[in-house]
Amino acid sequence: MKWNIVCDSSGELPPAQLIPGKLDRKVVPLTLLVGDRSYVDDDTLDVEELLQAMARETGPSSTACPSPAAFAEAFEDADCSLCFTISGNLSGTYASAVTARDMVLENHPEKKIFVLDSCSTSGSLVLLARKAQELIASGNEDFDDICRQLQACVDKQYTIFTLENFDNLVKNGRMKPLLGTLLHTLGIHVIADSSPEGTIRVIDKARGEKRTLRNMLSHMEKFKDCAGAEVIISHCKNLEGARKLKEQILQTLPVKSVDLYGCRGLTTFYAMEKGLIVVF
């Protein structure tokens, strides 16, 4: 029986992280629209070039979710497909994947396809792909049981992130220019998390990197018992900040591990330079 793990491009898990010969991983990319240029969020995308293009562009930028046909092509390539997407409250990607599932099952009712809304992004898809790999590699071929366990993972996950560059929010009309300039000038970082429904909530503000990281740790500790948790930190051109946060997490919280990833195109688009996204 052939298995596929299908993710959109908001997750950062590289193909090498999957066990060769056990299952395939397919990434269905979103498209980033900056001015009159479009960038496909695949492995060839130059994140630095994308950041420079967004900095030069004075007007709003946007994203386009993958077509159902793109997901259908991935689903048709396996007997069983496990698909993880960015929050359906942030993008039409989940709806596109569900449409693709229905299309494929109409023509191939023997296939099994599970589409899971991560209610998050970035590291959430990494953790889901890891869990799926673990279950399949263990010899578990009970599709329904695997789906239940993956849904339980989503229900327990927590996402928290911080931004210090607000240019994209201002250009897209999601923040007033004066407020964006004031926050940047004062060195104030916005701290936000994701709700259980996958929407974004601003939960704190902090001035300076040290206070920001300390406040993030406090929110992580309050949200749930971190014992044995796998933590994913995705950073947008901020490896130094990610390393500092990793060190503090390992010193403060009883987690199992902390792994660092550079943001792909979509997470770069939203996090902007210096942004940090934590999922556990």
mmCIF file of C-alpha atoms in Angstrom:
data_model
loop_
_atom_site.group_PDB
_atom_site.id
_atom_site.type_symbol
_atom_site.label_atom_id
_atom_site.label_comp_id
_atom_site.label_asym_id
_atom_site.label_seq_id
_atom_site.Cartn_x
_atom_site.Cartn_y
_atom_site.Cartn_z
ATOM 1 C CA MET A 1 0.000 0.000 0.000
ATOM 2 C CA LYS A 2 1.447 3.346 -1.052
ATOM 3 C CA TRP A 3 1.135 6.331 1.289
ATOM 4 C CA ASN A 4 1.540 10.033 0.592
ATOM 5 C CA ILE A 5 1.940 12.884 3.025
ATOM 6 C CA VAL A 6 0.678 15.986 1.235
ATOM 7 C CA CYS A 7 1.319 19.457 2.641
ATOM 8 C CA ASP A 8 0.898 22.952 1.335
ATOM 9 C CA SER A 9 3.991 25.146 1.302
ATOM 10 C CA SER A 10 3.353 26.795 4.668
ATOM 11 C CA GLY A 11 5.247 23.942 6.386
ATOM 12 C CA GLU A 12 9.045 23.782 6.482
ATOM 13 C CA LEU A 13 9.724 20.029 6.728
ATOM 14 C CA PRO A 14 12.415 19.067 4.185
ATOM 15 C CA PRO A 15 11.960 15.798 2.221
ATOM 16 C CA ALA A 16 15.043 14.239 3.837
ATOM 17 C CA GLN A 17 13.182 14.134 7.166
ATOM 18 C CA LEU A 18 10.916 11.372 5.850
ATOM 19 C CA ILE A 19 12.076 7.746 5.886
ATOM 20 C CA PRO A 20 13.038 6.783 2.305
ATOM 21 C CA GLY A 21 10.973 3.936 0.894
ATOM 22 C CA LYS A 22 8.319 4.164 3.605
ATOM 23 C CA LEU A 23 6.232 6.973 2.143
ATOM 24 C CA ASP A 24 6.388 9.964 -0.176
ATOM 25 C CA ARG A 25 5.967 13.599 0.714
ATOM 26 C CA LYS A 26 4.491 16.050 -1.742
ATOM 27 C CA VAL A 27 4.351 19.821 -1.323
ATOM 28 C CA VAL A 28 1.598 21.719 -3.122
ATOM 29 C CA PRO A 29 2.835 25.330 -3.352
ATOM 30 C CA LEU A 30 0.949 28.552 -2.877
ATOM 31 C CA THR A 31 1.746 31.578 -5.039
ATOM 32 C CA LEU A 32 2.889 34.944 -3.665
ATOM 33 C CA LEU A 33 1.877 38.039 -5.625
ATOM 34 C CA VAL A 34 4.113 41.082 -5.181
ATOM 35 C CA GLY A 35 3.404 43.985 -7.510
ATOM 36 C CA ASP A 36 3.303 42.611 -11.039
ATOM 37 C CA ARG A 37 5.415 39.573 -10.148
ATOM 38 C CA SER A 38 4.341 36.169 -8.907
ATOM 39 C CA TYR A 39 6.523 33.801 -6.874
ATOM 40 C CA VAL A 40 5.760 30.094 -6.643
ATOM 41 C CA ASP A 41 6.523 28.928 -3.119
ATOM 42 C CA ASP A 42 8.573 25.879 -4.050
ATOM 43 C CA ASP A 43 12.126 24.786 -3.251
ATOM 44 C CA THR A 44 13.574 27.132 -5.893
ATOM 45 C CA LEU A 45 12.184 30.287 -4.279
ATOM 46 C CA ASP A 46 14.841 32.743 -3.066
ATOM 47 C CA VAL A 47 13.478 34.053 0.248
ATOM 48 C CA GLU A 48 15.927 36.948 0.308
ATOM 49 C CA GLU A 49 14.788 38.037 -3.159
ATOM 50 C CA LEU A 50 11.168 37.837 -1.993
ATOM 51 C CA LEU A 51 11.883 40.042 1.033
ATOM 52 C CA GLN A 52 13.641 42.608 -1.149
ATOM 53 C CA ALA A 53 10.750 42.639 -3.620
ATOM 54 C CA MET A 54 8.217 43.203 -0.817
ATOM 55 C CA ALA A 55 10.364 46.016 0.610
ATOM 56 C CA ARG A 56 10.472 47.771 -2.781
ATOM 57 C CA GLU A 57 6.764 47.352 -3.502
ATOM 58 C CA THR A 58 4.664 50.284 -2.275
ATOM 59 C CA GLY A 59 1.278 48.676 -2.877
ATOM 60 C CA PRO A 60 -0.373 45.686 -1.236
ATOM 61 C CA SER A 61 0.815 42.144 -1.879
ATOM 62 C CA SER A 62 -1.269 38.974 -1.688
ATOM 63 C CA THR A 63 -1.210 35.183 -1.854
ATOM 64 C CA ALA A 64 -3.079 32.662 -4.021
ATOM 65 C CA CYS A 65 -3.953 29.199 -2.777
ATOM 66 C CA PRO A 66 -3.235 26.086 -4.887
ATOM 67 C CA SER A 67 -5.893 24.860 -7.286
ATOM 68 C CA PRO A 68 -7.892 21.694 -6.551
ATOM 69 C CA ALA A 69 -6.201 20.146 -9.580
ATOM 70 C CA ALA A 70 -2.780 20.548 -7.936
ATOM 71 C CA PHE A 71 -3.933 18.663 -4.849
ATOM 72 C CA ALA A 72 -5.780 16.063 -6.941
ATOM 73 C CA GLU A 73 -2.567 15.211 -8.792
ATOM 74 C CA ALA A 74 -0.871 14.465 -5.467
ATOM 75 C CA PHE A 75 -3.806 12.402 -4.175
ATOM 76 C CA GLU A 76 -4.000 10.302 -7.340
ATOM 77 C CA ASP A 77 -0.414 9.142 -6.849
ATOM 78 C CA ALA A 78 -1.089 6.996 -3.762
ATOM 79 C CA ASP A 79 -3.497 4.510 -2.233
ATOM 80 C CA CYS A 80 -3.692 6.517 0.996
ATOM 81 C CA SER A 81 -3.085 10.260 1.322
ATOM 82 C CA LEU A 82 -2.762 12.324 4.497
ATOM 83 C CA CYS A 83 -3.042 16.017 3.697
ATOM 84 C CA PHE A 84 -2.234 18.875 6.086
ATOM 85 C CA THR A 85 -2.998 22.517 5.303
ATOM 86 C CA ILE A 86 -2.634 25.999 6.703
ATOM 87 C CA SER A 87 -5.590 27.182 8.787
ATOM 88 C CA GLY A 88 -8.786 27.377 6.779
ATOM 89 C CA ASN A 89 -9.490 30.714 8.499
ATOM 90 C CA LEU A 90 -6.329 32.205 6.979
ATOM 91 C CA SER A 91 -6.396 30.754 3.464
ATOM 92 C CA GLY A 92 -8.603 28.997 0.929
ATOM 93 C CA THR A 93 -6.048 26.178 0.738
ATOM 94 C CA TYR A 94 -8.009 23.807 2.982
ATOM 95 C CA ALA A 95 -11.173 24.265 0.916
ATOM 96 C CA SER A 96 -9.181 23.633 -2.272
ATOM 97 C CA ALA A 97 -7.774 20.383 -0.845
ATOM 98 C CA VAL A 98 -11.257 19.216 0.234
ATOM 99 C CA THR A 99 -12.593 19.868 -3.274
ATOM 100 C CA ALA A 100 -9.687 17.874 -4.706
ATOM 101 C CA ARG A 101 -10.399 14.975 -2.335
ATOM 102 C CA ASP A 102 -14.020 14.825 -3.475
ATOM 103 C CA MET A 103 -12.983 14.965 -7.126
ATOM 104 C CA VAL A 104 -10.511 12.093 -6.772
ATOM 105 C CA LEU A 105 -12.827 9.896 -4.683
ATOM 106 C CA GLU A 106 -15.587 10.293 -7.260
ATOM 107 C CA ASN A 107 -13.349 8.655 -9.865
ATOM 108 C CA HIS A 108 -11.351 6.415 -7.489
ATOM 109 C CA PRO A 109 -13.611 5.402 -4.583
ATOM 110 C CA GLU A 110 -11.078 2.783 -3.509
ATOM 111 C CA LYS A 111 -8.577 5.450 -2.435
ATOM 112 C CA LYS A 112 -8.389 6.841 1.079
ATOM 113 C CA ILE A 113 -7.810 10.575 1.507
ATOM 114 C CA PHE A 114 -7.771 12.562 4.752
ATOM 115 C CA VAL A 115 -7.585 16.371 4.640
ATOM 116 C CA LEU A 116 -6.761 17.966 7.985
ATOM 117 C CA ASP A 117 -6.999 21.672 8.757
ATOM 118 C CA SER A 118 -4.000 22.340 11.010
ATOM 119 C CA CYS A 119 -5.734 25.456 12.404
ATOM 120 C CA SER A 120 -2.206 26.876 12.269
ATOM 121 C CA THR A 121 0.763 26.943 9.899
ATOM 122 C CA SER A 122 4.515 26.422 9.723
ATOM 123 C CA GLY A 123 5.720 24.078 12.494
ATOM 124 C CA SER A 124 2.250 22.603 12.911
ATOM 125 C CA LEU A 125 2.566 20.896 9.516
ATOM 126 C CA VAL A 126 6.059 19.710 10.444
ATOM 127 C CA LEU A 127 4.797 18.029 13.619
ATOM 128 C CA LEU A 128 1.823 16.473 11.821
ATOM 129 C CA ALA A 129 4.047 15.083 9.071
ATOM 130 C CA ARG A 130 6.412 13.659 11.689
ATOM 131 C CA LYS A 131 3.548 11.995 13.540
ATOM 132 C CA ALA A 132 2.144 10.534 10.329
ATOM 133 C CA GLN A 133 5.567 9.189 9.421
ATOM 134 C CA GLU A 134 5.946 7.642 12.879
ATOM 135 C CA LEU A 135 2.567 5.911 12.683
ATOM 136 C CA ILE A 136 3.099 4.545 9.163
ATOM 137 C CA ALA A 137 6.682 3.450 9.861
ATOM 138 C CA SER A 138 5.453 1.518 12.922
ATOM 139 C CA GLY A 139 3.353 -0.678 10.648
ATOM 140 C CA ASN A 140 0.015 0.867 11.544
ATOM 141 C CA GLU A 141 -2.142 0.636 8.401
ATOM 142 C CA ASP A 142 -5.457 1.395 10.099
ATOM 143 C CA PHE A 143 -6.320 4.524 8.135
ATOM 144 C CA ASP A 144 -9.142 5.651 10.414
ATOM 145 C CA ASP A 145 -7.023 5.214 13.546
ATOM 146 C CA ILE A 146 -4.191 7.232 12.025
ATOM 147 C CA CYS A 147 -6.642 10.002 11.132
ATOM 148 C CA ARG A 148 -7.995 10.076 14.687
ATOM 149 C CA GLN A 149 -4.516 10.330 16.164
ATOM 150 C CA LEU A 150 -3.553 13.153 13.802
ATOM 151 C CA GLN A 151 -6.730 15.092 14.662
ATOM 152 C CA ALA A 152 -5.856 14.679 18.346
ATOM 153 C CA CYS A 153 -2.440 16.221 17.634
ATOM 154 C CA VAL A 154 -4.076 19.323 16.143
ATOM 155 C CA ASP A 155 -6.341 19.657 19.160
ATOM 156 C CA LYS A 156 -3.322 19.720 21.491
ATOM 157 C CA GLN A 157 -0.996 21.989 19.507
ATOM 158 C CA TYR A 158 -0.204 25.591 20.396
ATOM 159 C CA THR A 159 1.208 28.259 18.093
ATOM 160 C CA ILE A 160 2.750 31.527 19.260
ATOM 161 C CA PHE A 161 4.691 34.031 17.192
ATOM 162 C CA THR A 162 6.287 37.449 17.311
ATOM 163 C CA LEU A 163 6.714 40.159 14.688
ATOM 164 C CA GLU A 164 8.926 43.227 14.648
ATOM 165 C CA ASN A 165 8.476 44.238 11.000
ATOM 166 C CA PHE A 166 4.997 45.515 10.178
ATOM 167 C CA ASP A 167 5.494 46.799 6.616
ATOM 168 C CA ASN A 168 3.385 44.083 4.994
ATOM 169 C CA LEU A 169 0.546 44.568 7.471
ATOM 170 C CA VAL A 170 0.533 48.313 6.778
ATOM 171 C CA LYS A 171 0.649 47.910 2.988
ATOM 172 C CA ASN A 172 -2.220 45.421 3.060
ATOM 173 C CA GLY A 173 -4.379 47.705 5.195
ATOM 174 C CA ARG A 174 -4.283 45.475 8.292
ATOM 175 C CA MET A 175 -2.439 48.047 10.410
ATOM 176 C CA LYS A 176 -2.506 51.832 10.362
ATOM 177 C CA PRO A 177 0.749 53.344 9.009
ATOM 178 C CA LEU A 178 1.240 55.559 12.070
ATOM 179 C CA LEU A 179 0.906 52.592 14.434
ATOM 180 C CA GLY A 180 3.326 50.486 12.381
ATOM 181 C CA THR A 181 5.915 53.266 12.369
ATOM 182 C CA LEU A 182 5.488 53.885 16.091
ATOM 183 C CA LEU A 183 5.896 50.217 17.013
ATOM 184 C CA HIS A 184 9.007 49.873 14.843
ATOM 185 C CA THR A 185 10.561 53.108 16.145
ATOM 186 C CA LEU A 186 10.047 52.100 19.767
ATOM 187 C CA GLY A 187 11.366 48.581 19.164
ATOM 188 C CA ILE A 188 8.064 47.042 20.229
ATOM 189 C CA HIS A 189 7.360 43.456 19.218
ATOM 190 C CA VAL A 190 3.844 42.135 18.803
ATOM 191 C CA ILE A 191 3.220 38.672 20.302
ATOM 192 C CA ALA A 192 0.258 36.710 18.966
ATOM 193 C CA ASP A 193 -1.074 33.170 19.028
ATOM 194 C CA SER A 194 -3.618 31.090 17.153
ATOM 195 C CA SER A 195 -7.073 30.381 18.533
ATOM 196 C CA PRO A 196 -8.509 26.835 18.524
ATOM 197 C CA GLU A 197 -10.398 27.893 15.375
ATOM 198 C CA GLY A 198 -7.174 28.916 13.628
ATOM 199 C CA THR A 199 -7.584 32.686 13.816
ATOM 200 C CA ILE A 200 -4.868 35.116 14.962
ATOM 201 C CA ARG A 201 -5.076 36.777 18.381
ATOM 202 C CA VAL A 202 -2.724 39.508 19.606
ATOM 203 C CA ILE A 203 -1.992 38.556 23.215
ATOM 204 C CA ASP A 204 0.938 40.754 24.239
ATOM 205 C CA LYS A 205 3.438 43.441 23.264
ATOM 206 C CA ALA A 206 6.998 43.738 24.484
ATOM 207 C CA ARG A 207 9.835 46.188 24.021
ATOM 208 C CA GLY A 208 13.164 44.700 23.025
ATOM 209 C CA GLU A 209 14.252 41.159 22.218
ATOM 210 C CA LYS A 210 14.974 39.972 25.777
ATOM 211 C CA ARG A 211 11.557 40.906 27.124
ATOM 212 C CA THR A 212 9.855 39.514 24.024
ATOM 213 C CA LEU A 213 11.477 36.096 24.383
ATOM 214 C CA ARG A 214 10.774 36.035 28.117
ATOM 215 C CA ASN A 215 7.104 36.864 27.539
ATOM 216 C CA MET A 216 6.807 34.174 24.857
ATOM 217 C CA LEU A 217 8.161 31.585 27.291
ATOM 218 C CA SER A 218 5.653 32.697 29.896
ATOM 219 C CA HIS A 219 2.745 32.269 27.489
ATOM 220 C CA MET A 220 4.027 28.848 26.400
ATOM 221 C CA GLU A 221 4.206 27.677 30.008
ATOM 222 C CA LYS A 222 0.694 28.957 30.759
ATOM 223 C CA PHE A 223 -0.910 27.298 27.748
ATOM 224 C CA LYS A 224 -0.141 23.664 28.511
ATOM 225 C CA ASP A 225 2.141 21.178 30.178
ATOM 226 C CA CYS A 226 5.290 21.228 28.054
ATOM 227 C CA ALA A 227 6.698 17.964 29.426
ATOM 228 C CA GLY A 228 8.018 15.855 26.564
ATOM 229 C CA ALA A 229 6.860 18.314 23.891
ATOM 230 C CA GLU A 230 8.568 18.626 20.516
ATOM 231 C CA VAL A 231 9.043 22.308 19.722
ATOM 232 C CA ILE A 232 9.478 23.770 16.248
ATOM 233 C CA ILE A 233 10.844 27.301 15.848
ATOM 234 C CA SER A 234 10.605 28.795 12.353
ATOM 235 C CA HIS A 235 12.498 32.022 11.795
ATOM 236 C CA CYS A 236 12.574 34.580 9.022
ATOM 237 C CA LYS A 237 16.220 35.565 8.602
ATOM 238 C CA ASN A 238 16.626 35.504 12.372
ATOM 239 C CA LEU A 239 18.736 32.468 13.209
ATOM 240 C CA GLU A 240 20.386 34.272 16.132
ATOM 241 C CA GLY A 241 17.030 35.086 17.721
ATOM 242 C CA ALA A 242 15.808 31.530 17.126
ATOM 243 C CA ARG A 243 18.909 30.121 18.816
ATOM 244 C CA LYS A 244 18.440 32.390 21.834
ATOM 245 C CA LEU A 245 14.817 31.312 22.158
ATOM 246 C CA LYS A 246 15.789 27.643 21.792
ATOM 247 C CA GLU A 247 18.374 27.971 24.572
ATOM 248 C CA GLN A 248 15.868 29.611 26.911
ATOM 249 C CA ILE A 249 13.200 26.997 26.179
ATOM 250 C CA LEU A 250 15.619 24.155 26.917
ATOM 251 C CA GLN A 251 16.718 25.839 30.153
ATOM 252 C CA THR A 252 13.204 26.715 31.336
ATOM 253 C CA LEU A 253 10.680 24.184 30.026
ATOM 254 C CA PRO A 254 10.721 20.336 30.270
ATOM 255 C CA VAL A 255 10.452 19.814 26.513
ATOM 256 C CA LYS A 256 11.765 16.830 24.573
ATOM 257 C CA SER A 257 13.441 18.747 21.749
ATOM 258 C CA VAL A 258 13.652 22.083 19.930
ATOM 259 C CA ASP A 259 14.327 22.203 16.183
ATOM 260 C CA LEU A 260 14.984 25.285 14.068
ATOM 261 C CA TYR A 261 13.823 25.888 10.488
ATOM 262 C CA GLY A 262 14.117 28.819 8.121
ATOM 263 C CA CYS A 263 10.771 30.145 6.886
ATOM 264 C CA ARG A 264 9.612 29.246 3.401
ATOM 265 C CA GLY A 265 7.984 31.795 1.128
ATOM 266 C CA LEU A 266 4.494 31.885 2.623
ATOM 267 C CA THR A 267 5.618 32.158 6.231
ATOM 268 C CA THR A 268 8.184 34.762 5.158
ATOM 269 C CA PHE A 269 5.358 36.724 3.515
ATOM 270 C CA TYR A 270 3.502 36.981 6.837
ATOM 271 C CA ALA A 271 6.285 36.880 9.434
ATOM 272 C CA MET A 272 8.606 39.283 7.579
ATOM 273 C CA GLU A 273 12.245 39.725 8.560
ATOM 274 C CA LYS A 274 13.075 38.811 12.193
ATOM 275 C CA GLY A 275 9.752 37.045 12.744
ATOM 276 C CA LEU A 276 9.674 33.925 14.946
ATOM 277 C CA ILE A 277 6.966 31.234 14.889
ATOM 278 C CA VAL A 278 6.829 28.588 17.626
ATOM 279 C CA VAL A 279 4.645 25.472 17.526
ATOM 280 C CA PHE A 280 4.545 22.653 20.092
#
